[in-house]
Tab-separated table of C-alpha atoms in Angstrom:
chain	number	residue	atom	x	y	z
A	15	MET	CA	78.974	60.575	101.084
A	16	LYS	CA	78.274	57.168	99.951
A	17	ASN	CA	77.269	54.506	102.667
A	18	ASN	CA	80.378	52.480	102.693
A	19	LEU	CA	78.583	49.621	104.463
A	20	LEU	CA	76.456	49.048	101.425
A	21	SER	CA	79.284	48.146	98.920
A	22	GLU	CA	82.310	45.692	98.591
A	23	LYS	CA	84.241	47.583	96.104
A	24	LEU	CA	87.240	49.350	97.353
A	25	VAL	CA	87.617	53.222	96.251
A	26	TYR	CA	90.756	55.240	96.881
A	27	THR	CA	89.328	58.857	97.831
A	28	GLY	CA	92.626	60.744	97.196
A	29	ASP	CA	93.855	62.414	94.087
A	30	THR	CA	97.450	61.224	94.126
A	31	ARG	CA	98.192	59.288	90.857
A	32	THR	CA	101.592	57.642	92.191
A	33	PRO	CA	101.604	53.938	90.766
A	34	THR	CA	101.167	51.412	93.643
A	35	HIS	CA	104.387	49.617	94.439
A	36	LEU	CA	105.678	47.863	97.504
A	37	HIS	CA	108.943	47.987	99.562
A	38	LEU	CA	109.630	45.151	101.779
A	39	VAL	CA	112.237	44.816	104.535
A	40	ARG	CA	112.466	41.480	106.348
A	41	TYR	CA	114.914	41.425	109.189
A	42	THR	CA	116.297	38.813	111.907
A	43	PRO	CA	118.905	39.682	114.603
A	44	ASP	CA	121.286	38.342	112.218
A	45	GLU	CA	120.369	39.584	108.464
A	46	VAL	CA	118.427	41.947	106.535
A	47	HIS	CA	116.537	41.448	103.253
A	48	GLU	CA	115.294	44.104	101.147
A	49	TYR	CA	112.835	43.874	98.048
A	50	THR	CA	110.604	46.150	95.811
A	51	ALA	CA	107.654	45.157	93.580
A	52	ASP	CA	104.705	46.538	91.739
A	53	SER	CA	102.551	43.734	93.033
A	54	LEU	CA	102.159	41.306	95.827
A	55	PRO	CA	102.988	37.823	94.101
A	56	PRO	CA	106.914	38.352	93.645
A	57	ILE	CA	107.412	39.110	97.235
A	58	GLU	CA	104.828	37.021	98.940
A	59	PRO	CA	106.951	34.102	99.407
A	60	GLN	CA	109.411	36.085	101.915
A	61	PHE	CA	106.078	36.445	104.188
A	62	SER	CA	106.664	32.665	105.113
A	63	GLU	CA	110.243	33.092	105.714
A	64	LYS	CA	111.561	33.889	109.353
A	65	GLY	CA	111.899	37.066	110.661
A	66	MET	CA	109.908	40.470	111.096
A	67	ILE	CA	108.381	42.005	108.221
A	68	TRP	CA	107.991	45.921	107.417
A	69	LEU	CA	106.017	46.371	104.232
A	70	GLN	CA	105.827	49.564	102.744
A	71	VAL	CA	102.839	50.417	100.278
A	72	HIS	CA	103.407	53.632	98.237
A	73	GLY	CA	100.586	54.863	96.045
A	74	LEU	CA	96.913	53.648	96.804
A	75	LYS	CA	95.820	54.205	93.166
A	76	GLU	CA	95.739	50.211	92.662
A	77	THR	CA	93.145	49.160	95.134
A	78	GLU	CA	93.316	45.508	94.246
A	79	THR	CA	96.968	45.369	95.425
A	80	VAL	CA	95.990	47.321	98.611
A	81	ARG	CA	93.254	44.404	99.115
A	82	GLN	CA	95.552	41.587	98.472
A	83	VAL	CA	98.114	43.016	101.149
A	84	CYS	CA	95.476	43.305	103.660
A	85	ASP	CA	93.819	39.970	102.875
A	86	ARG	CA	97.365	38.347	103.336
A	87	PHE	CA	97.890	39.849	106.825
A	88	GLY	CA	94.366	39.445	107.989
A	89	ILE	CA	93.194	43.084	107.836
A	90	ASP	CA	89.489	43.533	108.056
A	91	PHE	CA	87.262	45.314	105.048
A	92	LEU	CA	86.547	48.272	107.069
A	93	VAL	CA	90.185	49.010	107.700
A	94	MET	CA	90.810	48.612	104.248
A	95	GLN	CA	88.407	51.614	103.486
A	96	ASP	CA	89.987	53.368	106.294
A	97	ILE	CA	93.312	53.091	104.568
A	98	LEU	CA	91.815	54.190	100.953
A	99	ASN	CA	89.916	57.045	102.611
A	100	ALA	CA	92.624	60.029	102.139
A	101	ASP	CA	90.507	62.479	104.582
A	102	HIS	CA	90.184	60.074	107.323
A	103	PRO	CA	90.357	61.503	110.605
A	104	THR	CA	93.426	60.601	112.817
A	105	LYS	CA	92.722	57.764	115.106
A	106	VAL	CA	94.334	54.764	116.994
A	107	GLU	CA	92.355	51.649	117.052
A	108	GLU	CA	93.165	48.362	118.662
A	109	HIS	CA	92.034	45.118	117.034
A	110	GLU	CA	92.411	41.357	118.024
A	111	ARG	CA	95.240	40.690	116.141
A	112	TYR	CA	96.601	44.093	115.218
A	113	MET	CA	96.943	47.797	115.965
A	114	LEU	CA	95.687	50.586	113.275
A	115	VAL	CA	97.123	54.059	113.492
A	116	VAL	CA	95.732	56.818	110.971
A	117	ALA	CA	97.804	60.024	110.928
A	118	LYS	CA	98.855	63.211	109.018
A	119	PHE	CA	102.361	64.225	108.139
A	120	PHE	CA	103.543	66.969	105.559
A	121	ARG	CA	105.557	66.927	102.455
A	122	GLY	CA	106.595	70.373	101.132
A	123	GLY	CA	103.672	72.016	102.512
A	124	GLU	CA	101.060	69.521	101.610
A	125	GLU	CA	99.350	67.667	104.064
A	126	MET	CA	99.263	63.710	103.482
A	127	GLN	CA	97.976	60.579	105.152
A	128	VAL	CA	99.890	57.591	106.689
A	129	CYS	CA	98.139	54.341	107.751
A	130	LEU	CA	100.100	52.058	110.024
A	131	VAL	CA	99.096	48.423	110.802
A	132	GLN	CA	101.266	46.832	113.681
A	133	GLY	CA	100.778	42.842	113.827
A	134	ALA	CA	102.728	40.192	115.972
A	135	ASP	CA	105.599	40.127	113.300
A	136	PHE	CA	104.674	42.544	110.798
A	137	VAL	CA	104.257	46.377	110.313
A	138	LEU	CA	102.611	47.592	107.215
A	139	SER	CA	102.711	51.341	106.408
A	140	PHE	CA	100.671	52.903	103.820
A	141	ILE	CA	101.252	56.181	102.249
A	142	GLU	CA	99.681	58.096	98.993
A	143	SER	CA	102.810	58.646	97.310
A	144	GLU	CA	106.582	58.497	97.448
A	145	SER	CA	107.894	60.137	100.575
A	146	PRO	CA	111.032	60.663	102.503
A	147	LEU	CA	109.022	60.283	105.879
A	148	PHE	CA	110.739	56.959	106.785
A	149	ASP	CA	113.768	57.076	104.791
A	150	ASP	CA	116.450	56.890	107.382
A	151	ILE	CA	114.658	53.713	109.085
A	152	PRO	CA	115.997	51.154	106.585
A	153	GLN	CA	119.517	52.425	107.205
A	154	ALA	CA	118.953	52.286	111.001
A	155	ILE	CA	117.689	48.522	110.722
A	156	ARG	CA	120.701	47.576	108.571
A	157	ASN	CA	123.091	49.054	111.089
A	158	ASN	CA	121.090	47.472	113.798
A	159	VAL	CA	121.047	50.724	115.901
A	160	LEU	CA	119.794	50.159	119.403
A	161	LYS	CA	119.689	46.418	118.831
A	162	PHE	CA	116.613	47.277	116.420
A	163	ARG	CA	116.639	43.877	114.737
A	164	SER	CA	116.052	41.905	118.072
A	165	ARG	CA	113.138	43.992	119.110
A	166	PRO	CA	109.513	43.344	118.442
A	167	SER	CA	107.162	44.875	115.962
A	168	ASP	CA	105.730	47.444	118.278
A	169	TYR	CA	109.305	48.966	118.629
A	170	LEU	CA	109.380	49.196	114.688
A	171	LEU	CA	105.769	51.154	115.177
A	172	SER	CA	107.207	53.523	117.696
A	173	VAL	CA	110.117	54.402	115.500
A	174	LEU	CA	107.561	55.094	112.728
A	175	LEU	CA	105.480	57.109	115.052
A	176	ASN	CA	108.615	58.901	116.101
A	177	SER	CA	109.277	59.976	112.427
A	178	ILE	CA	105.756	61.275	112.041
A	179	THR	CA	106.448	63.424	115.167
A	180	ALA	CA	109.619	64.634	114.096
A	181	ASN	CA	108.062	65.586	110.770
A	182	TYR	CA	105.737	68.009	112.918
A	183	ALA	CA	108.645	69.152	115.106
A	184	THR	CA	110.542	70.158	112.039
A	185	LEU	CA	107.512	72.183	110.734
A	186	ILE	CA	106.733	73.980	113.974
A	187	SER	CA	110.301	74.917	114.383
A	188	LYS	CA	110.326	76.570	110.893
A	189	LEU	CA	106.967	78.290	111.759
A	190	ASP	CA	108.201	79.521	114.992
A	191	GLY	CA	111.456	81.188	113.325
A	192	ASP	CA	109.042	82.617	110.239
A	193	LEU	CA	106.919	83.994	113.180
A	194	ASP	CA	109.811	85.484	114.962
A	195	ASP	CA	111.245	87.123	111.783
A	196	LEU	CA	107.763	88.511	111.293
A	197	GLU	CA	107.432	89.980	114.602
A	198	THR	CA	111.007	91.660	114.174
A	199	GLY	CA	109.724	93.277	110.908
A	200	LEU	CA	106.681	94.586	112.325
A	201	LEU	CA	108.542	96.008	115.284
A	202	SER	CA	110.980	97.643	113.096
A	203	THR	CA	108.510	99.333	110.586
A	204	THR	CA	105.016	100.625	110.304
A	205	ASP	CA	104.475	99.864	106.696
A	206	CYS	CA	102.179	96.599	106.949
A	207	ARG	CA	101.223	96.555	103.157
A	208	ASP	CA	102.607	92.787	102.598
A	209	THR	CA	101.957	91.803	106.240
A	210	GLY	CA	98.386	90.808	106.322
A	211	GLY	CA	99.031	88.231	103.647
A	212	GLN	CA	101.785	86.783	105.676
A	213	ILE	CA	99.878	86.543	108.650
A	214	GLN	CA	97.311	84.798	106.695
A	215	GLU	CA	100.026	82.312	105.198
A	216	LEU	CA	101.447	81.374	108.807
A	217	ARG	CA	98.157	81.285	110.261
A	218	HIS	CA	97.325	78.542	107.571
A	219	ARG	CA	100.402	76.515	108.392
A	220	TYR	CA	99.711	76.663	112.115
A	221	LEU	CA	96.151	75.277	111.504
A	222	GLN	CA	97.218	72.574	109.516
A	223	LEU	CA	99.867	71.656	112.284
A	224	LYS	CA	97.315	71.984	114.782
A	225	GLN	CA	94.637	69.727	112.956
A	226	ALA	CA	97.237	67.001	112.516
A	227	ALA	CA	99.200	67.071	115.904
A	228	LEU	CA	96.563	67.480	118.358
A	229	PRO	CA	94.022	64.722	117.450
A	230	LEU	CA	97.250	62.316	117.232
A	231	ARG	CA	98.136	63.438	120.693
A	232	ASP	CA	94.497	62.878	122.024
A	233	GLN	CA	94.673	59.481	120.308
A	234	TYR	CA	98.159	58.106	121.307
A	235	ALA	CA	96.720	57.798	124.906
A	236	LYS	CA	95.395	54.669	123.826
A	237	LEU	CA	98.561	53.384	122.993
A	238	LEU	CA	100.055	54.234	126.245
A	239	HIS	CA	97.040	52.770	128.371
A	240	SER	CA	96.350	49.719	126.083
A	241	ASP	CA	96.983	46.093	127.619
A	242	SER	CA	96.990	44.455	124.345
A	243	ALA	CA	99.589	41.668	124.135
A	244	LEU	CA	101.060	43.295	120.699
A	245	LEU	CA	102.663	46.273	122.838
A	246	HIS	CA	105.578	44.883	125.319
A	247	LYS	CA	106.502	46.434	128.516
A	248	ASN	CA	110.138	46.375	127.619
A	249	VAL	CA	109.133	48.937	124.438
A	250	ARG	CA	106.943	51.421	126.544
A	251	PRO	CA	109.729	53.513	127.438
A	252	PHE	CA	109.939	54.086	123.572
A	253	PHE	CA	106.272	55.080	123.181
A	254	ASN	CA	106.590	57.296	126.362
A	255	ASP	CA	109.484	58.809	124.419
A	256	VAL	CA	107.552	59.428	121.325
A	257	ASN	CA	104.760	60.903	123.412
A	258	ASP	CA	107.326	63.563	125.100
A	259	HIS	CA	108.001	64.519	121.524
A	260	LEU	CA	104.415	64.951	120.626
A	261	GLN	CA	103.583	66.897	123.963
A	262	TYR	CA	106.544	69.250	123.104
A	263	VAL	CA	105.109	69.766	119.494
A	264	VAL	CA	101.646	70.498	120.804
A	265	GLN	CA	103.367	72.957	123.462
A	266	GLN	CA	104.954	74.858	120.594
A	267	ILE	CA	101.901	74.762	118.702
A	268	ASP	CA	100.102	76.635	121.447
A	269	LEU	CA	103.176	78.894	121.742
A	270	CYS	CA	102.739	79.859	118.057
A	271	ARG	CA	98.941	80.443	118.691
A	272	GLU	CA	99.901	83.018	121.216
A	273	THR	CA	102.563	84.467	118.762
A	274	LEU	CA	100.009	84.861	115.979
A	275	SER	CA	97.457	86.526	118.352
A	276	SER	CA	100.198	88.939	119.267
A	277	LEU	CA	101.198	89.586	115.536
A	278	VAL	CA	97.619	90.302	114.828
A	279	ASP	CA	97.463	92.879	117.368
A	280	LEU	CA	100.587	94.253	116.507
A	281	TYR	CA	99.688	94.206	113.044
A	282	ILE	CA	96.354	96.333	113.593
A	283	SER	CA	98.453	98.673	115.954
A	284	ASN	CA	100.756	99.396	112.941
A	285	ASN	CA	97.790	99.704	110.744
A	286	ASP	CA	96.326	102.402	113.200
A	287	LEU	CA	99.452	103.842	113.782
A	288	GLN	CA	100.328	104.220	109.811
A	289	ARG	CA	96.705	105.526	109.499
A	290	ILE	CA	97.432	108.116	112.152
A	291	ASN	CA	100.842	109.093	110.430
A	292	GLU	CA	98.804	109.535	107.175
A	293	GLN	CA	96.274	111.742	108.897
A	294	LEU	CA	98.853	113.711	110.617
A	295	ALA	CA	100.807	114.199	107.466
A	296	GLY	CA	97.442	115.479	105.749
A	297	LEU	CA	96.857	117.773	108.635
A	298	ASN	CA	100.488	118.899	108.348
A	299	SER	CA	99.917	119.761	104.577
A	300	GLN	CA	96.527	121.525	105.459
A	301	ILE	CA	98.504	123.456	108.174
A	302	SER	CA	101.262	124.333	105.833
A	303	GLU	CA	98.866	125.250	103.005
A	304	ALA	CA	96.963	127.405	105.684
A	305	ASN	CA	100.033	129.187	106.597
A	306	GLU	CA	100.904	129.974	102.893
A	307	VAL	CA	97.333	131.426	102.346
A	308	LYS	CA	97.847	133.522	105.726
A	309	GLU	CA	101.232	134.551	104.650
A	310	GLU	CA	99.936	135.349	101.114
A	311	TYR	CA	96.924	137.092	102.259
A	312	ILE	CA	98.673	139.146	104.982
A	313	GLY	CA	101.196	140.432	102.101
A	314	ILE	CA	98.278	141.612	100.026
A	315	PHE	CA	96.332	143.002	102.967
A	316	LEU	CA	99.274	144.987	104.204
A	317	THR	CA	99.789	146.386	100.594
A	318	MET	CA	96.190	147.304	100.112
A	319	CYS	CA	96.099	148.971	103.425
A	320	SER	CA	99.293	150.767	102.198
A	321	GLU	CA	97.637	151.850	98.967
A	322	TYR	CA	94.316	152.893	100.539
A	323	ILE	CA	96.298	155.108	103.125
A	324	ASP	CA	98.007	156.678	100.122
A	325	LYS	CA	94.783	157.214	98.515
A	326	ILE	CA	93.129	158.811	101.883
A	327	ILE	CA	96.259	160.920	102.375
A	328	ASP	CA	96.095	162.220	98.753
A	329	SER	CA	92.116	162.693	99.086
A	330	ARG	CA	92.748	164.675	102.240
A	331	ARG	CA	95.235	166.969	100.447
A	332	HIS	CA	93.018	167.341	97.330
A	333	VAL	CA	89.961	168.464	99.796
A	334	ARG	CA	91.877	170.829	101.698
A	335	ARG	CA	93.285	172.292	98.568
A	336	LEU	CA	89.848	172.764	97.176
A	337	LEU	CA	88.472	174.088	100.304
A	338	ARG	CA	91.613	176.530	100.527
A	339	ASP	CA	90.704	177.926	97.264
A	340	GLY	CA	86.931	178.212	97.934
A	341	ARG	CA	85.784	175.888	95.297
A	342	VAL	CA	83.227	173.963	97.506
A	343	ASP	CA	80.800	173.303	94.641
A	344	GLU	CA	83.178	171.485	92.715
A	345	LEU	CA	84.047	169.643	96.126
A	346	ARG	CA	80.321	168.818	96.355
A	347	LYS	CA	80.103	167.729	92.968
A	348	GLU	CA	83.301	165.483	93.215
A	349	TYR	CA	82.223	163.497	96.188
A	350	SER	CA	78.351	163.088	95.401
A	351	PRO	CA	77.013	159.552	94.923
A	352	THR	CA	78.802	158.480	91.664
A	353	ASP	CA	80.135	155.259	90.062
A	354	GLY	CA	83.334	155.753	92.028
A	355	ASP	CA	81.970	153.444	94.851
A	356	SER	CA	81.446	150.844	92.155
A	357	ARG	CA	85.084	151.219	90.842
A	358	GLU	CA	86.296	150.808	94.179
A	359	LEU	CA	84.118	147.696	94.695
A	360	GLU	CA	85.135	146.204	91.628
A	361	GLU	CA	88.859	146.780	92.170
A	362	PHE	CA	88.464	145.240	95.701
A	363	TYR	CA	86.598	142.193	93.780
A	364	ARG	CA	89.609	142.015	91.224
A	365	ASN	CA	92.385	141.948	93.942
A	366	PHE	CA	90.588	139.404	95.843
A	367	ASP	CA	90.003	137.121	92.781
A	368	THR	CA	93.520	137.594	91.495
A	369	THR	CA	94.873	136.508	94.859
A	370	PHE	CA	92.694	133.622	95.559
A	371	LEU	CA	93.231	131.990	92.406
A	372	GLN	CA	96.954	132.397	92.544
A	373	LEU	CA	96.559	130.452	95.822
A	374	TYR	CA	93.987	127.844	94.426
A	375	PRO	CA	94.520	127.655	90.508
A	376	THR	CA	92.341	124.644	90.248
A	377	PHE	CA	89.463	126.030	92.047
A	378	ILE	CA	87.063	126.601	89.734
A	379	GLU	CA	87.639	123.008	88.057
A	380	ASP	CA	87.385	121.400	91.544
A	381	PHE	CA	84.269	123.182	92.436
A	382	ASN	CA	82.436	122.423	89.172
A	383	SER	CA	83.462	118.756	89.530
A	384	LEU	CA	81.060	118.699	92.649
A	385	LEU	CA	77.922	120.111	90.543
A	386	ASP	CA	75.678	118.642	87.801
A	387	LYS	CA	76.747	119.521	84.477
A	388	GLU	CA	73.956	121.910	83.853
A	389	ALA	CA	74.648	123.757	87.060
A	390	ARG	CA	78.459	124.323	86.396
A	391	ILE	CA	79.615	127.854	86.440
A	392	GLU	CA	82.324	129.405	83.973
A	393	PRO	CA	83.202	133.158	84.543
A	394	LYS	CA	82.384	135.432	81.345
A	395	LYS	CA	85.452	136.578	79.567
A	396	GLY	CA	87.382	139.160	81.537
A	397	GLU	CA	85.834	137.899	84.636
A	398	LEU	CA	87.888	135.837	87.265
A	399	LEU	CA	85.159	134.774	89.555
A	400	THR	CA	81.453	135.056	89.670
A	401	THR	CA	79.421	136.200	92.784
A	402	GLU	CA	78.637	132.509	93.383
A	403	LEU	CA	82.256	131.584	93.035
A	404	ARG	CA	83.362	134.267	95.131
A	405	ILE	CA	80.917	133.079	98.064
A	406	PHE	CA	82.382	129.573	97.990
A	407	ALA	CA	85.817	130.891	97.642
A	408	LEU	CA	85.493	132.795	100.959
A	409	ILE	CA	84.067	129.517	102.447
A	410	ARG	CA	87.340	127.840	101.041
A	411	LEU	CA	89.054	130.365	103.155
A	412	GLY	CA	87.214	129.336	106.306
A	413	ILE	CA	84.755	131.999	106.230
A	414	ASN	CA	81.165	130.190	106.528
A	415	ASP	CA	78.929	132.625	108.436
A	416	SER	CA	76.529	134.276	105.774
A	417	SER	CA	76.549	137.786	107.588
A	418	LYS	CA	80.367	137.963	107.307
A	419	ILE	CA	80.336	136.961	103.513
A	420	ALA	CA	77.487	139.420	103.104
A	421	ALA	CA	79.762	142.068	104.672
A	422	LEU	CA	82.802	141.434	102.767
A	423	LEU	CA	80.773	141.160	99.401
A	424	ARG	CA	78.405	144.166	100.101
A	425	TYR	CA	75.203	141.908	99.595
A	426	SER	CA	72.411	141.172	101.987
A	427	VAL	CA	72.424	138.231	104.078
A	428	SER	CA	69.299	136.741	102.359
A	429	THR	CA	71.069	137.140	99.008
A	430	ILE	CA	73.998	135.095	100.107
A	431	TYR	CA	72.065	132.643	101.802
A	432	ASN	CA	69.877	131.987	98.473
A	433	TYR	CA	73.169	131.797	96.572
A	434	ARG	CA	74.422	128.966	98.949
A	435	SER	CA	70.858	127.093	98.732
A	436	LYS	CA	70.731	127.335	94.919
A	437	ILE	CA	74.258	125.665	94.364
A	438	LYS	CA	73.866	123.018	97.065
A	439	GLY	CA	70.432	122.080	95.002
A	440	HIS	CA	72.652	120.919	92.284
A	441	THR	CA	75.408	119.161	94.143
A	442	LEU	CA	76.537	115.738	93.010
A	443	VAL	CA	77.336	114.765	96.559
A	444	SER	CA	75.455	115.039	99.984
A	445	ARG	CA	74.210	118.716	100.675
A	446	ASP	CA	75.028	118.206	104.088
A	447	ASN	CA	79.009	117.755	103.507
A	448	PHE	CA	79.053	119.633	99.951
A	449	GLU	CA	80.748	122.787	101.899
A	450	GLU	CA	83.246	120.316	103.521
A	451	ARG	CA	84.368	119.058	100.255
A	452	ILE	CA	84.890	122.741	99.127
């Protein structure tokens, strides 16, 4: 930021490209005259005529026109700089021959600046571009509403300030309605996918209004307590009325703050509830899957038990028959250690593997996705599961104890431990949660 006290050059700091043009309303108790011009000279003779002057300057691009207007009404150079500074803070400033008000208002969601300069027989308003902010005031002057044309310049100032306050009131009412709608939506659903963005947008609007209205409320006290001869006693009730409207706006802004805070809490609660619901849905799915696994394995277990009972009964009959016939040597030979035990174990493995892969058809693919490429396991032709895969299949079923796994698969506990450690040495994920991922 450059030192403005070291230059006599006027610079408009805003980015609005509206060409500078003037709207003049000169009025007396008996008549109203209105003029428009692109520069000061065509309308300057009107300033010497009898009556109150309200000169609107729209567009601050031509700073020389702004300088001419200000020079004509005795406005000093520092105030000219304030007028052309589009980001100037809100303020009320009392000068010897005029009052200055710098304030913010909104047009279509865009914040804009307005500067009002009130003298004994004139009011100047400077706005960066065309705006409907004061559009209803010329008609009130024409119609002489509340004896408008018979009142001093500070009455016009109060009316202009009331229009600014009405601009805030309209926006705060809209914001309050939008907050209520959002609250209703949050209370009726837990789906908050779009709500975060809506809250941010409403918060932005709230902050804009707060940053415009609160400073004006604070600065406005200078007008209420001023003893300037420019502010007449009989006009003070109108300034008090504007103050009431401004206080109402500030109160509504505070209520919106509380509503926003409640909405954020509700949004967070809904997010938590949505997350809990998703977790519950996941748990229900797991429980459903576990129940299916249990039902499947119970059916297989009962079938296997029935088959083994039939085998035992047939075996007993066969033994009794051999004993009855005195064929003891044949019986001894038949039940001596042979590869029969291996066949029984292989049949057990085959039944387990078939059943498990029916329940978890993508297990091998999922398991290998957690391992280094070179450590991935592919069963041989005719083989369903390898020993390593079978160990982790049991872990997938919730059997984590190595001694239980060893007993089921007919291996030693150390062998099971070694298999588990070897696999975990090639995992792509943390060793600590590898088995949880299984």
